[in-house]
CSV table of C-alpha atoms in Angstrom, one decimal:
chain,number,residue,atom,x,y,z
A,1,MET,CA,-27.1,-17.5,-32.1
A,2,SER,CA,-27.6,-16.0,-35.6
A,3,THR,CA,-25.6,-13.0,-36.7
A,4,ILE,CA,-26.5,-10.0,-38.9
A,5,GLU,CA,-23.6,-8.2,-40.5
A,6,VAL,CA,-24.5,-4.7,-41.6
A,7,ASN,CA,-22.9,-1.3,-41.5
A,8,LYS,CA,-26.0,0.8,-40.8
A,9,ILE,CA,-29.5,0.3,-39.6
A,10,THR,CA,-32.0,3.0,-40.6
A,11,PRO,CA,-35.7,3.6,-39.9
A,12,VAL,CA,-38.2,2.6,-42.6
A,13,SER,CA,-39.0,5.2,-45.1
A,14,GLY,CA,-40.6,8.2,-43.5
A,15,GLY,CA,-39.7,7.1,-40.0
A,16,THR,CA,-37.3,8.6,-37.5
A,17,THR,CA,-37.0,5.9,-34.7
A,18,ILE,CA,-35.6,2.5,-34.4
A,19,GLN,CA,-36.8,0.1,-31.7
A,20,VAL,CA,-34.5,-2.6,-30.3
A,21,GLY,CA,-36.3,-5.5,-28.6
A,22,GLU,CA,-39.4,-5.4,-26.5
A,23,SER,CA,-40.3,-4.2,-23.0
A,24,GLY,CA,-38.7,-6.5,-20.5
A,25,ASP,CA,-36.0,-7.7,-22.9
A,26,THR,CA,-32.3,-7.6,-21.9
A,27,ILE,CA,-30.0,-5.9,-24.4
A,28,THR,CA,-26.4,-7.1,-23.8
A,29,VAL,CA,-23.3,-5.2,-24.8
A,30,PRO,CA,-20.4,-7.7,-24.5
A,31,SER,CA,-17.5,-7.1,-22.1
A,32,GLY,CA,-14.8,-5.1,-23.8
A,33,ALA,CA,-17.1,-3.5,-26.3
A,34,THR,CA,-17.2,0.3,-26.5
A,35,ILE,CA,-20.2,2.5,-27.2
A,36,THR,CA,-19.0,5.8,-28.7
A,37,ASN,CA,-20.6,9.2,-28.7
A,38,SER,CA,-19.9,10.9,-32.0
A,39,GLY,CA,-19.3,14.0,-29.9
A,40,THR,CA,-22.5,15.7,-30.8
A,41,ALA,CA,-25.2,13.0,-30.1
A,42,ASN,CA,-27.9,14.2,-27.7
A,43,ASN,CA,-29.0,12.4,-24.5
A,44,PHE,CA,-25.8,10.4,-24.5
A,45,THR,CA,-24.7,10.5,-20.9
A,46,SER,CA,-21.5,9.0,-19.6
A,47,TYR,CA,-21.2,7.0,-16.5
A,48,ARG,CA,-19.6,9.3,-14.0
A,49,PRO,CA,-19.3,8.0,-10.4
A,50,ASN,CA,-18.5,11.4,-8.9
A,51,ALA,CA,-21.3,13.9,-8.2
A,52,LYS,CA,-19.0,16.9,-8.2
A,53,PRO,CA,-15.8,17.6,-10.2
A,54,LEU,CA,-12.8,15.8,-8.7
A,55,ILE,CA,-10.8,18.9,-9.6
A,56,ILE,CA,-11.9,21.8,-7.4
A,57,ASN,CA,-11.8,25.2,-9.2
A,58,GLY,CA,-10.8,23.7,-12.5
A,59,ASP,CA,-12.2,26.8,-14.2
A,60,MET,CA,-9.9,29.1,-12.1
A,61,ASN,CA,-12.9,31.3,-11.2
A,62,VAL,CA,-12.2,31.5,-7.5
A,63,ALA,CA,-9.1,33.5,-6.3
A,64,GLN,CA,-9.6,34.4,-2.6
A,65,ARG,CA,-5.9,35.2,-2.1
A,66,ASP,CA,-5.2,37.5,-5.0
A,67,THR,CA,-5.8,38.0,-8.7
A,68,SER,CA,-2.3,39.1,-9.5
A,69,VAL,CA,1.0,38.4,-7.6
A,70,THR,CA,4.4,39.6,-8.7
A,71,GLY,CA,7.9,38.6,-7.7
A,72,ILE,CA,7.2,34.9,-6.9
A,73,THR,CA,10.4,32.9,-6.2
A,74,GLY,CA,9.1,30.3,-3.8
A,75,ASP,CA,6.4,27.6,-3.5
A,76,GLY,CA,2.9,27.9,-2.1
A,77,TYR,CA,-0.7,28.7,-2.9
A,78,LYS,CA,-0.5,32.1,-4.4
A,79,LEU,CA,-3.4,32.8,-6.7
A,80,CYS,CA,-6.5,30.8,-7.7
A,81,ASP,CA,-7.8,28.6,-4.9
A,82,ARG,CA,-6.6,25.0,-4.6
A,83,TRP,CA,-3.8,25.5,-7.2
A,84,TYR,CA,-0.3,25.1,-5.9
A,85,GLU,CA,3.1,25.8,-7.4
A,86,TYR,CA,6.4,24.4,-6.4
A,87,LEU,CA,9.3,26.7,-7.3
A,88,SER,CA,12.9,26.2,-6.1
A,89,SER,CA,15.5,28.7,-7.3
A,90,LEU,CA,14.4,28.7,-10.9
A,91,GLY,CA,13.6,32.2,-11.8
A,92,THR,CA,11.0,34.8,-10.8
A,93,TYR,CA,7.4,34.9,-11.9
A,94,THR,CA,4.2,36.9,-12.0
A,95,PHE,CA,0.9,34.9,-11.6
A,96,ALA,CA,-2.4,36.4,-12.8
A,97,GLN,CA,-6.0,35.3,-13.0
A,98,GLU,CA,-6.4,36.3,-16.7
A,99,SER,CA,-9.8,37.0,-18.2
A,100,GLN,CA,-10.5,35.2,-21.5
A,101,SER,CA,-12.5,36.5,-24.4
A,102,ILE,CA,-15.6,34.6,-25.3
A,103,HIS,CA,-14.2,34.6,-28.8
A,104,ASN,CA,-11.0,32.6,-28.0
A,105,PRO,CA,-11.1,28.8,-27.9
A,106,ALA,CA,-10.9,28.5,-24.1
A,107,GLY,CA,-13.3,31.4,-23.4
A,108,GLY,CA,-15.6,30.0,-26.1
A,109,ALA,CA,-15.6,26.7,-24.3
A,110,GLY,CA,-17.0,28.4,-21.2
A,111,PHE,CA,-13.7,29.2,-19.4
A,112,ARG,CA,-13.6,32.9,-18.9
A,113,GLN,CA,-10.7,32.8,-16.4
A,114,ALA,CA,-7.3,31.2,-16.7
A,115,PHE,CA,-4.2,30.9,-14.4
A,116,ARG,CA,-1.4,32.7,-16.2
A,117,ILE,CA,2.3,32.4,-15.3
A,118,ASP,CA,4.8,34.9,-16.7
A,119,CYS,CA,8.6,34.6,-16.3
A,120,THR,CA,10.0,38.0,-15.1
A,121,THR,CA,13.6,36.9,-14.2
A,122,ALA,CA,15.0,34.0,-16.2
A,123,ASP,CA,17.2,31.2,-15.2
A,124,ALA,CA,18.3,29.5,-18.4
A,125,SER,CA,20.9,27.3,-16.5
A,126,PRO,CA,19.1,25.8,-13.5
A,127,SER,CA,21.1,24.0,-10.9
A,128,ALA,CA,20.5,20.2,-10.7
A,129,SER,CA,18.1,20.4,-7.8
A,130,ASP,CA,16.0,23.3,-9.1
A,131,GLU,CA,12.4,22.6,-10.2
A,132,PHE,CA,9.2,24.4,-11.1
A,133,TRP,CA,5.8,22.7,-11.3
A,134,PHE,CA,2.2,23.7,-11.1
A,135,GLY,CA,-0.4,21.4,-9.7
A,136,MET,CA,-3.0,20.3,-7.2
A,137,LYS,CA,-3.0,18.1,-4.1
A,138,PHE,CA,-5.8,15.8,-3.1
A,139,GLU,CA,-7.1,14.3,0.1
A,140,GLY,CA,-7.0,10.5,0.2
A,141,GLN,CA,-10.6,10.2,1.4
A,142,ASP,CA,-11.7,11.9,-1.8
A,143,LEU,CA,-9.9,9.4,-4.1
A,144,GLN,CA,-11.3,6.1,-2.9
A,145,LEU,CA,-13.6,5.9,-5.9
A,146,ILE,CA,-10.4,5.3,-8.0
A,147,LYS,CA,-10.0,2.0,-6.1
A,148,LYS,CA,-6.2,2.3,-6.5
A,149,GLY,CA,-4.3,-0.6,-5.1
A,150,SER,CA,-7.1,-3.1,-6.0
A,151,SER,CA,-7.8,-5.4,-8.9
A,152,ASN,CA,-10.7,-3.0,-9.7
A,153,ALA,CA,-8.5,0.1,-10.0
A,154,GLU,CA,-9.7,2.7,-12.5
A,155,LYS,CA,-8.0,4.3,-15.4
A,156,LEU,CA,-8.1,8.1,-15.3
A,157,THR,CA,-8.4,10.9,-17.9
A,158,LEU,CA,-7.0,14.4,-17.4
A,159,ALA,CA,-8.2,17.1,-19.7
A,160,PHE,CA,-7.2,20.8,-19.8
A,161,TRP,CA,-6.8,23.9,-22.0
A,162,VAL,CA,-3.2,25.2,-22.2
A,163,LYS,CA,-1.5,28.1,-24.0
A,164,SER,CA,2.2,29.2,-24.1
A,165,ASN,CA,4.5,31.3,-26.2
A,166,LYS,CA,6.6,28.2,-26.4
A,167,THR,CA,5.9,25.1,-28.4
A,168,GLY,CA,7.1,21.7,-27.3
A,169,THR,CA,6.3,18.9,-24.9
A,170,GLY,CA,5.0,19.2,-21.4
A,171,GLN,CA,5.0,16.4,-18.8
A,172,VAL,CA,2.2,15.8,-16.3
A,173,ASN,CA,2.8,13.5,-13.3
A,174,PHE,CA,0.4,11.7,-11.1
A,175,ARG,CA,2.3,11.2,-7.9
A,176,ASP,CA,0.9,8.9,-5.2
A,177,THR,CA,2.5,10.4,-2.1
A,178,ASP,CA,1.2,7.6,0.2
A,179,ASN,CA,3.1,4.9,-1.6
A,180,GLY,CA,5.9,6.7,-3.4
A,181,ARG,CA,4.5,5.8,-6.9
A,182,MET,CA,4.1,7.8,-10.1
A,183,CYS,CA,2.6,7.6,-13.5
A,184,SER,CA,2.9,10.3,-16.3
A,185,GLY,CA,1.5,11.6,-19.5
A,186,THR,CA,2.7,14.2,-22.0
A,187,TYR,CA,1.1,16.9,-24.1
A,188,THR,CA,2.4,18.9,-27.0
A,189,ILE,CA,1.9,22.6,-27.5
A,190,SER,CA,1.7,22.8,-31.3
A,191,SER,CA,1.1,26.5,-31.9
A,192,ALA,CA,2.5,29.3,-29.9
A,193,ASP,CA,0.1,31.7,-28.1
A,194,THR,CA,-2.9,29.6,-29.0
A,195,TRP,CA,-5.3,27.8,-26.7
A,196,GLU,CA,-5.2,24.1,-27.2
A,197,HIS,CA,-7.3,21.4,-25.5
A,198,LYS,CA,-5.2,18.4,-24.2
A,199,ILE,CA,-6.2,15.0,-23.0
A,200,ILE,CA,-3.9,12.7,-21.0
A,201,ASN,CA,-4.8,9.1,-20.1
A,202,ILE,CA,-3.4,7.6,-16.9
A,203,ALA,CA,-3.2,3.8,-16.4
A,204,ALA,CA,-4.9,2.0,-13.5
A,205,ASP,CA,-2.7,1.0,-10.6
A,206,THR,CA,-3.4,-2.2,-8.8
A,207,SER,CA,-0.6,-1.5,-6.3
A,208,GLY,CA,-0.6,1.0,-3.4
A,209,ALA,CA,-4.0,2.0,-2.0
A,210,PHE,CA,-4.6,5.7,-1.1
A,211,THR,CA,-4.9,6.1,2.7
A,212,ASP,CA,-8.5,6.9,3.5
A,213,ASP,CA,-8.1,10.1,5.5
A,214,ASN,CA,-7.8,13.9,5.2
A,215,ALA,CA,-4.1,14.0,4.4
A,216,GLU,CA,-2.5,14.3,1.0
A,217,SER,CA,-2.4,11.2,-1.1
A,218,LEU,CA,-2.0,12.5,-4.7
A,219,GLN,CA,-0.4,15.3,-6.5
A,220,ILE,CA,-1.0,16.2,-10.2
A,221,GLN,CA,2.1,18.1,-11.4
A,222,TRP,CA,2.5,20.0,-14.6
A,223,TYR,CA,6.3,20.3,-14.9
A,224,LEU,CA,7.3,23.7,-16.3
A,225,ASP,CA,11.1,23.5,-15.9
A,226,SER,CA,13.7,21.7,-13.9
A,227,GLY,CA,17.4,20.9,-13.3
A,228,SER,CA,19.1,17.7,-14.2
A,229,ASN,CA,18.0,15.8,-11.1
A,230,TYR,CA,14.5,15.6,-12.6
A,231,GLU,CA,15.5,14.8,-16.2
A,232,GLY,CA,17.3,12.1,-18.0
A,233,GLY,CA,15.0,9.2,-17.3
A,234,ALA,CA,11.7,8.4,-19.1
A,235,ALA,CA,8.2,9.6,-18.5
A,236,PRO,CA,6.4,6.4,-17.2
A,237,THR,CA,3.1,5.6,-18.8
A,238,ALA,CA,2.6,2.8,-16.3
A,239,TRP,CA,2.7,3.2,-12.5
A,240,GLU,CA,6.2,2.8,-11.1
A,241,THR,CA,8.1,3.5,-8.0
A,242,ASP,CA,8.8,7.3,-8.0
A,243,VAL,CA,12.0,8.1,-9.8
A,244,ALA,CA,13.2,11.7,-9.6
A,245,THR,CA,14.9,11.6,-13.0
A,246,ASP,CA,11.6,10.6,-14.6
A,247,ARG,CA,9.6,13.5,-13.4
A,248,ASN,CA,10.4,15.9,-16.2
A,249,ALA,CA,12.2,13.5,-18.5
A,250,ALA,CA,9.9,14.4,-21.5
A,251,GLY,CA,9.5,18.1,-20.8
A,252,THR,CA,11.0,20.6,-23.2
A,253,LEU,CA,9.0,23.7,-22.4
A,254,ASN,CA,11.6,25.3,-20.0
A,255,ILE,CA,9.4,28.2,-19.0
A,256,GLY,CA,12.1,29.7,-16.8
A,257,ASP,CA,14.7,30.1,-19.6
A,258,ASN,CA,13.5,33.5,-20.9
A,259,THR,CA,11.5,36.5,-19.7
A,260,ALA,CA,9.4,36.3,-22.8
A,261,ASN,CA,7.9,33.1,-21.6
A,262,ASP,CA,4.4,32.5,-20.3
A,263,TRP,CA,2.2,29.5,-19.7
A,264,SER,CA,-1.6,29.5,-19.0
A,265,ILE,CA,-4.1,26.8,-18.1
A,266,THR,CA,-7.8,26.5,-17.4
A,267,GLY,CA,-10.7,24.1,-17.8
A,268,VAL,CA,-9.0,21.3,-15.9
A,269,GLN,CA,-11.1,18.2,-15.4
A,270,LEU,CA,-10.2,14.7,-14.1
A,271,GLU,CA,-12.4,11.8,-15.0
A,272,ILE,CA,-12.7,8.3,-13.9
A,273,GLY,CA,-12.2,6.1,-16.9
A,274,GLU,CA,-10.4,6.3,-20.2
A,275,TYR,CA,-11.6,8.9,-22.7
A,276,THR,CA,-10.6,10.4,-26.0
A,277,SER,CA,-11.3,13.9,-27.4
A,278,SER,CA,-14.5,12.5,-29.0
A,279,THR,CA,-15.7,10.6,-25.9
A,280,LEU,CA,-14.7,13.0,-23.1
A,281,PRO,CA,-17.7,13.9,-20.9
A,282,PRO,CA,-18.4,17.6,-20.7
A,283,PHE,CA,-16.7,19.7,-18.0
A,284,GLN,CA,-18.9,19.9,-14.9
A,285,HIS,CA,-19.4,23.7,-14.6
A,286,GLU,CA,-20.4,24.8,-11.1
A,287,SER,CA,-21.9,28.2,-10.0
A,288,PHE,CA,-19.3,30.6,-8.5
A,289,ALA,CA,-21.0,30.1,-5.1
A,290,ASP,CA,-20.7,26.3,-5.3
A,291,ASN,CA,-17.1,26.5,-6.4
A,292,LEU,CA,-16.2,29.0,-3.6
A,293,ASP,CA,-18.0,26.8,-1.1
A,294,ARG,CA,-15.8,23.8,-1.9
A,295,CYS,CA,-12.7,26.0,-1.7
A,296,HIS,CA,-13.7,27.1,1.8
A,297,ARG,CA,-12.8,23.7,3.1
A,298,TYR,CA,-9.1,24.7,2.5
A,299,TYR,CA,-8.9,28.5,2.8
A,300,ILE,CA,-11.1,31.3,4.2
A,301,SER,CA,-10.3,35.0,4.2
A,302,TYR,CA,-11.9,37.4,6.7
A,303,GLY,CA,-11.4,41.1,7.0
A,304,ASN,CA,-12.0,44.6,6.2
A,305,VAL,CA,-13.0,45.5,2.7
A,306,GLY,CA,-13.3,49.2,2.3
A,307,THR,CA,-15.2,50.5,5.3
A,308,THR,CA,-16.9,47.2,6.2
A,309,GLN,CA,-15.6,45.6,9.4
A,310,SER,CA,-16.1,42.0,10.5
A,311,GLY,CA,-16.6,41.8,14.2
A,312,PHE,CA,-16.7,39.0,16.7
A,313,PRO,CA,-17.5,39.0,20.4
A,314,ALA,CA,-14.4,38.2,22.5
A,315,ARG,CA,-13.3,37.6,26.0
A,316,ALA,CA,-10.1,38.8,27.7
A,317,TYR,CA,-8.3,36.2,29.7
A,318,SER,CA,-5.4,38.4,30.7
A,319,GLY,CA,-4.1,41.9,30.2
A,320,SER,CA,-2.8,41.0,26.7
A,321,GLY,CA,-4.8,37.9,25.7
A,322,LEU,CA,-8.1,37.9,24.0
A,323,MET,CA,-10.0,34.9,22.5
A,324,TRP,CA,-13.0,34.7,20.3
A,325,ALA,CA,-15.0,32.2,18.3
A,326,VAL,CA,-15.2,32.5,14.5
A,327,THR,CA,-18.1,30.7,12.7
A,328,LEU,CA,-16.8,29.0,9.6
A,329,PRO,CA,-18.9,28.7,6.4
A,330,LYS,CA,-18.0,25.0,6.4
A,331,PRO,CA,-15.7,22.6,8.3
A,332,LEU,CA,-12.1,23.0,7.5
A,333,ARG,CA,-9.9,20.1,6.4
A,334,ALA,CA,-7.7,20.5,9.5
A,335,SER,CA,-6.9,23.0,12.2
A,336,PRO,CA,-5.9,26.1,10.3
A,337,THR,CA,-2.9,28.3,10.2
A,338,VAL,CA,-3.9,31.9,10.9
A,339,THR,CA,-2.2,34.8,9.1
A,340,LEU,CA,-2.9,38.4,10.0
A,341,THR,CA,-2.2,41.3,7.7
A,342,GLY,CA,-2.7,44.6,9.5
A,343,THR,CA,-4.3,45.3,12.9
A,344,ILE,CA,-7.0,43.6,14.9
A,345,ARG,CA,-8.8,46.1,17.2
A,346,ALA,CA,-10.6,45.2,20.4
A,347,PHE,CA,-13.4,47.6,21.2
A,348,GLY,CA,-14.3,47.8,24.9
A,349,SER,CA,-17.0,49.9,26.5
A,350,SER,CA,-14.9,53.1,26.4
A,351,ASN,CA,-11.6,52.3,24.9
A,352,THR,CA,-9.8,50.3,22.1
A,353,HIS,CA,-6.8,48.0,22.1
A,354,ASP,CA,-4.8,47.0,19.0
A,355,SER,CA,-2.9,43.8,18.2
A,356,THR,CA,-0.7,43.1,15.3
A,357,SER,CA,1.0,39.9,16.5
A,358,ALA,CA,0.9,36.7,18.5
A,359,PHE,CA,-2.1,35.5,16.6
A,360,GLY,CA,-3.1,31.9,16.7
A,361,VAL,CA,-5.6,29.1,17.1
A,362,THR,CA,-6.7,28.2,20.6
A,363,SER,CA,-8.7,25.1,19.5
A,364,TYR,CA,-10.4,23.5,16.6
A,365,ALA,CA,-12.4,20.8,18.2
A,366,ASN,CA,-12.6,18.4,15.2
A,367,THR,CA,-12.7,18.5,11.5
A,368,ASN,CA,-16.5,18.3,11.4
A,369,SER,CA,-16.8,21.6,13.4
A,370,THR,CA,-17.9,24.9,12.1
A,371,ILE,CA,-16.4,26.8,15.0
A,372,VAL,CA,-12.7,27.7,15.5
A,373,MET,CA,-11.4,29.5,18.5
A,374,LEU,CA,-8.8,32.2,17.7
A,375,GLN,CA,-6.7,34.2,20.1
A,376,SER,CA,-4.0,36.9,20.3
A,377,THR,CA,-1.7,37.8,23.1
A,378,GLY,CA,-0.5,40.9,21.3
A,379,PHE,CA,-2.9,43.3,23.0
A,380,SER,CA,-2.2,45.4,26.1
A,381,GLY,CA,-4.3,47.0,28.8
A,382,LEU,CA,-7.2,44.5,28.6
A,383,SER,CA,-9.3,43.9,31.7
A,384,ASN,CA,-9.5,40.2,32.6
A,385,ASP,CA,-12.8,38.4,31.9
A,386,ARG,CA,-14.3,41.5,30.2
A,387,SER,CA,-16.0,41.2,26.9
A,388,TYR,CA,-14.8,43.0,23.8
A,389,ASN,CA,-15.7,43.2,20.1
A,390,VAL,CA,-12.8,42.4,17.8
A,391,MET,CA,-12.7,43.8,14.3
A,392,ALA,CA,-10.3,43.9,11.5
A,393,ILE,CA,-9.6,47.5,10.8
A,394,ASN,CA,-8.2,49.7,8.0
A,395,ASP,CA,-7.9,47.0,5.2
A,396,THR,CA,-6.8,44.4,7.7
A,397,PHE,CA,-7.6,40.8,6.8
A,398,TYR,CA,-6.8,37.5,8.3
A,399,THR,CA,-6.9,34.2,6.8
A,400,LEU,CA,-7.5,30.6,7.9
A,401,ASN,CA,-5.4,28.2,5.8
A,402,ALA,CA,-6.0,24.4,5.9
A,403,GLU,CA,-4.5,23.6,2.6
A,404,LEU,CA,-2.7,20.3,1.8
B,1,MET,CA,11.9,23.8,1.3
B,2,ILE,CA,11.6,25.2,4.8
B,3,ASN,CA,12.6,28.8,5.5
B,4,ILE,CA,11.4,29.4,9.1
B,5,THR,CA,13.3,32.3,10.7
B,6,TYR,CA,11.4,32.6,14.0
B,7,ALA,CA,9.2,30.2,16.0
B,8,LYS,CA,7.7,30.8,19.4
B,9,TYR,CA,4.9,29.0,21.3
B,10,LEU,CA,1.7,30.8,22.1
B,11,ILE,CA,-0.2,29.8,25.3
B,12,ASN,CA,-3.9,29.7,25.9
B,13,GLU,CA,-5.9,30.9,29.0
B,14,ASN,CA,-4.7,27.8,30.9
B,15,ASN,CA,-1.1,28.6,30.2
B,16,GLU,CA,-0.8,25.6,27.8
B,17,ASN,CA,0.9,25.7,24.5
B,18,CYS,CA,-1.8,26.0,21.8
B,19,SER,CA,-0.1,27.4,18.7
B,20,VAL,CA,3.3,28.3,17.3
B,21,GLU,CA,3.9,31.8,16.0
B,22,ILE,CA,6.4,31.5,13.1
B,23,THR,CA,7.9,33.7,10.5
B,24,ILE,CA,8.3,31.8,7.2
B,25,ASP,CA,9.4,33.5,4.0
B,26,GLY,CA,8.9,36.8,5.7
B,27,ILE,CA,5.3,36.2,6.7
B,28,THR,CA,4.1,35.7,10.3
B,29,LYS,CA,1.6,33.0,11.0
B,30,GLY,CA,-0.1,31.3,13.9
B,31,VAL,CA,0.2,27.5,13.5
B,32,PRO,CA,-1.9,25.1,15.5
B,33,LEU,CA,-0.3,22.0,17.1
B,34,ASP,CA,-2.1,19.7,14.7
B,35,GLU,CA,-0.1,17.2,12.7
B,36,ALA,CA,-2.6,17.4,9.9
B,37,ASN,CA,-1.7,21.0,9.4
B,38,THR,CA,1.0,21.3,6.7
B,39,ASP,CA,2.7,24.3,8.3
B,40,TYR,CA,3.0,22.3,11.6
B,41,GLN,CA,4.5,19.4,9.6
B,42,ASN,CA,7.1,21.8,8.3
B,43,ILE,CA,7.8,23.1,11.9
B,44,LEU,CA,8.3,19.5,13.1
B,45,GLN,CA,10.7,18.9,10.2
B,46,TRP,CA,12.5,22.2,11.1
B,47,VAL,CA,12.8,21.0,14.7
B,48,ALA,CA,14.1,17.6,13.5
B,49,ASP,CA,16.7,19.5,11.6
B,50,GLY,CA,18.1,20.8,14.9
B,51,ASN,CA,16.1,24.0,15.5
B,52,THR,CA,14.2,25.0,18.6
B,53,ILE,CA,10.8,26.6,19.2
B,54,GLU,CA,11.1,29.4,21.8
B,55,GLU,CA,8.9,29.1,24.9
B,56,ALA,CA,6.0,31.5,25.3
B,57,ASP,CA,6.4,34.7,27.3
């Protein structure tokens, strides 16, 4: 095989195209070689095995629960859909879905909403077991394309926009909760109060396959602060058995140490493969409707907004018990927890009955079903086997939660 | 971190337990008896820690 050594091939004078080979030829790129996009080349698509973004609501556009929550001292899903925070005795916070100007770097990149965390009560000396992290949990059946636990395991790339009043190093952990394994990366906030785009590469793991089911298999954690139980080790850049002291070993942000502190994030994307800032595929923007549709697998809110009432036909099965079927916009991940805020009113032919308690799920046949049976035994004066119409009244809402 | 302060079974029309009404972090929820539900996982842990779910009325 002959070899041509040149630095550049250009078209002949006056031309704009270069042809390589003939129709039917095979053009081979050797194993281990890399074809790189300059970052601005057109029609240069990356191989992406996932049709939809692996991170749901990475642009923080959907916030069914609330758009601003104050006084947060504990863990849970509080604000933007799918985004979870773990907080254990390490200050008090306000979370807000924050609009971004089209003229700032994140807004200009197409991310007009961000998840903002503000410290409102500081804890500059956390106890050893205290911790605060922000993140997302994934179903194992959605991660099988990573092929973790096999010789074909894929590397991963996590990219996101971040901003804080504090400069320093943040640690991000990928925690395999099926097998108790962990791999980490770090990012540096170089300029205070300035949106910066960060990219973290995660090694492939040939040990510990994700379980192929609807339960949690992976957490991505952005550590924001912690006590000594989560510090003192080293952030692992190769997968290892989960070690508590490694989880925030490299983190220096300590967002809980002052009420002046804030931390914001948006534009989160997770890609199969190893990318740099110049080769990263573009964020997969979805319409708001498509984004909300995917969030509905985990959380749905029903209820009264202003004067609009949502009604469902119901049947009384006792003087206090009423059951009704709710049609879901899509199947839930699992049978949901039901939370009622306000009053559910049952309208009969000539009277009404209210319930504010004893609200639950009678049955959810299977996780491919779009019907869930709800009930309440908090009514009184119902007539057995009579039909009623149940409605959420006066700003009442109830939620179905099937989050991980 | 489990902070359940109240837990009581709810029964369906056949008088079978179908959900647990709980108060956790001051919020009342109806939790199905489904081990894939993370709140029910917390209830099972809470019971394993020595607590008891009240029977339905």
